[in-house]
């Protein structure tokens, strides 16, 4: 276990402040309020995470001049009452056989436009639209995309800890054997190491050896890893409720010249994008900087995804570093910078760090060496 | 491991038949088609399950006189191509920075009403509504609630196997020690036993001892289990892709008289509801039968949830046995019958079996004894 301080727990007051901010930002954006079903927004706003998202409605309603209210199935009330943010919430139970959308309707302005959390089930949104035909809805990622994007000190602390744990995991995996083992064996090692270093949840442990590395979303399979393989390692999860996500590419034994050459391009692209980070620069600009380096080297067509995504209580959230995203970077934003080159049937290379924006530029939360790691 | 035959794998033809049926049923219901995002409906229709539901659109579009089409992020195309149903699908990739909703729009009749899978993210539904303002949507559970409800022989085989594995798990847990261990220790045993008996996924292992049993959604905590406790055990998951879900209530040592009395009421309610099962009876009627027995005994207020839910590729789906659900039972439907009584601060009792409808009545897929099990 990396030597770390445990973060100060969030309090009901912290959650209340977030709910107030969300309500204020909604008003400024011309919304009558915000509705939030179980998922990362609900966790961030209240600390409440029901065991599962289901067909039974759980819904937080935030609106000006109204107490934050959580509509919840009566049989889940004991769980909701135990959430850290609960003391600052009005809890309204509903029992099977009654209509929870009517209960929600009583809290929504009949002609209002509301932000709705992205992962709310369509089932629930359609029922709200039916129960309240005068209301309109916009996804939170369209209407308040930056609500969770700027992290405060307590959140940055957690992201720093998660990043350090990911670095420690990478340092140890370099000492494990690769040749002759299956991708999924190395993935299991990554999973165990992340947990050893404090993660309570592992979201992904991608091990893409040889040609599998050319599929950016390949997870880990039965392929035996062979000497000479380039292997993409992309792993992360949640620690103290906040995410890690890092990628390094390693070579089993002495790197082949073509792997070296491609790796060098990706490394330069990642560095250039990192150096472009500063407040006021647009998200898409970071993508363009990384893409220009790779295109210049002749691999533009092989960089098949955006350059990065935000990270916080999830490992995938706004801001997205993608063409068309004109949001300016602001101090406290945290996101991945992860260019890659994917040569179908041969191999792939990706390098990824989490980066936070400071007044003076970018600061990496991952600090593992960017060189092509050599494993045995 | 229980001695069982492995089920015959589903084929691309099986999935094609399901897609055809969904398209036909949609047309009969007056819909222009069906759109399905990642989740159980997509698994059932195509065999495809991407690693996660995300902000990147994956969408199956089914409409008459049109080839079934799966819109998928280009970087996930290799995963989609590997799905069993893929040979009967047209796959359309889209890359970051382009608008996938326009791609979807080209496949949807501009003035059509479409069924949309329940767990589709609100984000995606709102974008479809924006891109195609003339289209309308209804949740699949409202528009085609019974699409997956009637199981065919191959599905029943899987549900039978899952039920038998749950029974075997219960038989073994009765021989494990309870007194002096924590709820979560027994839950870990249940998890391990379900997997030993063939489950690839465990969805819940509820262990509610003493007063915790009175919270129907209590999972399992640090409470030490004590002699005299009534303990609710509710566990299930997926085996060969199909669900198990069973509940028994046990007593640690000789049962107390009040536990015996309440248990007897629940047992009679469960039996009465089971005996009421036959084709043509409405879902709500089964709920009423169970509720009548419990109300008659003076515990109506303490039966705080519906009587049951369907089961298939999920452990919670239509048909719901709840007041207001007028759908008639049909042969091949599978659902839980799980009445309970919850005495706040004291204890709870629930008994649950999965039941399938046959021409002649109900058949239980769980056959563990209904008596109050006595554990040490």
Short mmCIF file of C-alpha atoms in Angstrom, two decimals, chain A residues 165-349:
data_model
loop_
_atom_site.label_atom_id
_atom_site.label_comp_id
_atom_site.label_asym_id
_atom_site.label_seq_id
_atom_site.Cartn_x
_atom_site.Cartn_y
_atom_site.Cartn_z
CA UNK A 165 -2.10 4.28 -6.69
CA UNK A 166 -2.26 3.75 -10.47
CA UNK A 167 1.40 4.75 -10.77
CA UNK A 168 2.35 2.31 -8.02
CA UNK A 169 0.38 -0.39 -9.83
CA UNK A 170 2.28 0.27 -13.05
CA UNK A 171 5.64 0.18 -11.26
CA UNK A 172 4.83 -3.27 -9.90
CA UNK A 173 3.36 -4.75 -13.07
CA UNK A 174 6.64 -3.99 -14.85
CA UNK A 175 8.29 -6.53 -12.55
CA UNK A 176 5.77 -9.28 -13.26
CA UNK A 177 6.31 -11.85 -16.03
CA UNK A 178 4.46 -11.28 -19.31
CA UNK A 179 5.82 -13.78 -21.84
CA UNK A 180 3.96 -17.08 -21.72
CA UNK A 181 1.05 -15.78 -19.66
CA UNK A 182 -2.38 -14.87 -21.00
CA UNK A 183 -3.64 -11.32 -21.26
CA UNK A 184 -6.24 -12.10 -18.63
CA UNK A 185 -3.57 -13.19 -16.15
CA UNK A 186 -1.86 -9.81 -16.40
CA UNK A 187 -5.28 -8.14 -16.16
CA UNK A 188 -5.96 -10.05 -12.94
CA UNK A 189 -2.63 -8.79 -11.59
CA UNK A 190 -3.57 -5.20 -12.45
CA UNK A 191 -6.93 -5.64 -10.72
CA UNK A 192 -5.33 -7.04 -7.58
CA UNK A 193 -2.63 -4.35 -7.52
CA UNK A 194 -5.13 -1.50 -7.88
CA UNK A 195 -7.07 -2.91 -4.93
CA UNK A 196 -3.90 -3.46 -2.92
CA UNK A 197 -3.08 0.18 -3.46
CA UNK A 198 -6.44 1.31 -2.17
CA UNK A 199 -9.00 1.14 -4.98
CA UNK A 200 -12.43 -0.01 -3.85
CA UNK A 201 -13.59 -0.52 -7.43
CA UNK A 202 -11.79 -1.50 -10.62
CA UNK A 203 -13.53 -0.34 -13.79
CA UNK A 204 -11.24 -1.73 -16.48
CA UNK A 205 -7.96 -3.60 -16.90
CA UNK A 206 -7.21 -3.61 -20.60
CA UNK A 207 -4.31 -5.79 -21.69
CA UNK A 208 -3.97 -5.69 -25.47
CA UNK A 209 -1.05 -7.79 -26.65
CA UNK A 210 0.22 -7.74 -30.22
CA UNK A 211 -2.67 -7.37 -32.70
CA UNK A 212 -5.18 -7.06 -29.83
CA UNK A 213 -3.56 -3.74 -28.93
CA UNK A 214 -4.85 -2.39 -32.24
CA UNK A 215 -8.43 -2.62 -30.90
CA UNK A 216 -8.62 0.33 -28.49
CA UNK A 217 -11.48 -1.24 -26.52
CA UNK A 218 -10.14 -4.77 -26.41
CA UNK A 219 -10.27 -5.83 -22.77
CA UNK A 220 -8.18 -8.91 -22.02
CA UNK A 221 -8.53 -12.37 -23.43
CA UNK A 222 -6.97 -15.78 -23.65
CA UNK A 223 -4.22 -14.74 -26.02
CA UNK A 224 -0.83 -15.87 -24.81
CA UNK A 225 1.65 -13.01 -24.64
CA UNK A 226 4.74 -13.58 -26.75
CA UNK A 227 8.27 -12.21 -26.81
CA UNK A 228 8.37 -9.19 -29.10
CA UNK A 229 4.74 -8.21 -28.42
CA UNK A 230 3.84 -4.60 -27.79
CA UNK A 231 1.25 -4.64 -24.98
CA UNK A 232 -1.17 -1.82 -24.20
CA UNK A 233 -2.04 -1.62 -20.47
CA UNK A 234 -4.99 0.65 -19.64
CA UNK A 235 -6.38 0.38 -16.13
CA UNK A 236 -8.34 2.34 -13.59
CA UNK A 237 -11.20 2.48 -11.16
CA UNK A 238 -12.38 4.34 -8.09
CA UNK A 239 -10.51 5.11 -4.87
CA UNK A 240 -12.29 6.99 -2.11
CA UNK A 241 -15.00 7.49 -4.72
CA UNK A 242 -12.77 9.19 -7.33
CA UNK A 243 -11.25 7.81 -10.48
CA UNK A 244 -7.91 6.73 -11.85
CA UNK A 245 -7.22 5.97 -15.51
CA UNK A 246 -3.78 5.50 -16.97
CA UNK A 247 -2.27 3.78 -20.00
CA UNK A 248 1.26 2.73 -20.79
CA UNK A 249 2.55 0.56 -23.62
CA UNK A 250 5.27 -1.95 -22.91
CA UNK A 251 7.39 -4.29 -25.00
CA UNK A 252 8.04 -7.92 -24.12
CA UNK A 253 11.80 -8.00 -24.47
CA UNK A 254 13.78 -5.70 -26.70
CA UNK A 255 11.35 -3.39 -28.58
CA UNK A 256 11.05 -3.82 -32.32
CA UNK A 257 12.04 -0.79 -34.37
CA UNK A 258 8.51 -0.19 -35.71
CA UNK A 259 7.10 -0.23 -32.17
CA UNK A 260 9.74 2.23 -31.05
CA UNK A 261 8.95 4.56 -33.93
CA UNK A 262 5.19 4.55 -33.37
CA UNK A 263 5.63 4.88 -29.62
CA UNK A 264 7.80 7.93 -30.13
CA UNK A 265 5.06 9.61 -32.18
CA UNK A 266 2.42 8.92 -29.52
CA UNK A 267 4.73 10.13 -26.78
CA UNK A 268 5.38 13.39 -28.61
CA UNK A 269 1.65 13.85 -29.24
CA UNK A 270 0.84 13.28 -25.57
CA UNK A 271 3.55 15.71 -24.49
CA UNK A 272 2.48 18.40 -26.95
CA UNK A 273 -1.15 18.12 -25.83
CA UNK A 274 -0.09 18.31 -22.20
CA UNK A 275 1.99 21.42 -22.86
CA UNK A 276 -0.99 23.07 -24.57
CA UNK A 277 -3.10 22.85 -21.40
CA UNK A 278 -3.82 26.18 -19.77
CA UNK A 279 -6.92 28.07 -18.66
CA UNK A 280 -8.91 29.51 -21.54
CA UNK A 281 -7.76 27.07 -24.20
CA UNK A 282 -10.69 25.14 -25.68
CA UNK A 283 -11.13 21.39 -25.17
CA UNK A 284 -11.02 20.77 -28.91
CA UNK A 285 -7.72 22.60 -29.17
CA UNK A 286 -6.04 19.96 -27.00
CA UNK A 287 -7.42 17.29 -29.31
CA UNK A 288 -6.14 19.18 -32.34
CA UNK A 289 -2.65 19.55 -30.92
CA UNK A 290 -2.34 15.81 -30.25
CA UNK A 291 -3.89 14.95 -33.60
CA UNK A 292 -1.57 17.29 -35.52
CA UNK A 293 1.52 15.50 -34.24
CA UNK A 294 0.13 12.11 -35.20
CA UNK A 295 -1.18 13.28 -38.57
CA UNK A 296 2.15 14.93 -39.34
CA UNK A 297 3.82 11.56 -38.76
CA UNK A 298 1.41 9.91 -41.21
CA UNK A 299 -0.83 8.09 -38.71
CA UNK A 300 -3.85 10.43 -38.63
CA UNK A 301 -6.20 7.72 -39.87
CA UNK A 302 -4.97 5.34 -37.16
CA UNK A 303 -5.84 7.68 -34.27
CA UNK A 304 -9.48 6.61 -34.17
CA UNK A 305 -10.74 8.24 -30.97
CA UNK A 306 -10.89 11.57 -29.17
CA UNK A 307 -7.90 12.70 -27.13
CA UNK A 308 -9.49 12.54 -23.69
CA UNK A 309 -12.35 12.65 -21.23
CA UNK A 310 -12.99 14.15 -17.82
CA UNK A 311 -12.70 12.15 -14.63
CA UNK A 312 -14.14 12.52 -11.14
CA UNK A 313 -16.78 10.34 -9.47
CA UNK A 314 -16.75 8.44 -12.76
CA UNK A 315 -13.92 7.42 -15.07
CA UNK A 316 -15.68 8.97 -18.11
CA UNK A 317 -17.39 12.37 -17.95
CA UNK A 318 -17.22 15.93 -19.30
CA UNK A 319 -15.13 17.71 -20.34
CA UNK A 320 -14.41 15.71 -23.49
CA UNK A 321 -11.32 16.65 -25.48
CA UNK A 322 -12.88 16.24 -28.89
CA UNK A 323 -13.36 18.23 -32.08
CA UNK A 324 -16.46 20.39 -31.65
CA UNK A 325 -16.12 20.86 -27.87
CA UNK A 326 -15.51 24.58 -27.52
CA UNK A 327 -15.66 24.75 -23.70
CA UNK A 328 -12.61 26.56 -22.36
CA UNK A 329 -10.37 24.81 -19.85
CA UNK A 330 -10.67 26.12 -16.31
CA UNK A 331 -8.41 25.62 -13.28
CA UNK A 332 -9.46 22.50 -11.38
CA UNK A 333 -10.68 20.56 -14.41
CA UNK A 334 -9.30 17.03 -14.58
CA UNK A 335 -9.20 14.85 -17.68
CA UNK A 336 -7.23 12.23 -19.52
CA UNK A 337 -4.84 12.97 -22.37
CA UNK A 338 -4.55 9.69 -24.25
CA UNK A 339 -3.57 9.74 -27.90
CA UNK A 340 -3.04 6.40 -29.57
CA UNK A 341 -2.12 4.78 -32.87
CA UNK A 342 -3.75 1.49 -33.89
CA UNK A 343 -2.26 -0.59 -36.70
CA UNK A 344 -4.86 -3.23 -37.54
CA UNK A 345 -3.55 -6.78 -37.35
CA UNK A 346 -0.20 -5.62 -35.96
CA UNK A 347 -0.14 -3.67 -32.68
CA UNK A 348 -1.30 -0.52 -30.91
CA UNK A 349 0.28 2.16 -28.77
#
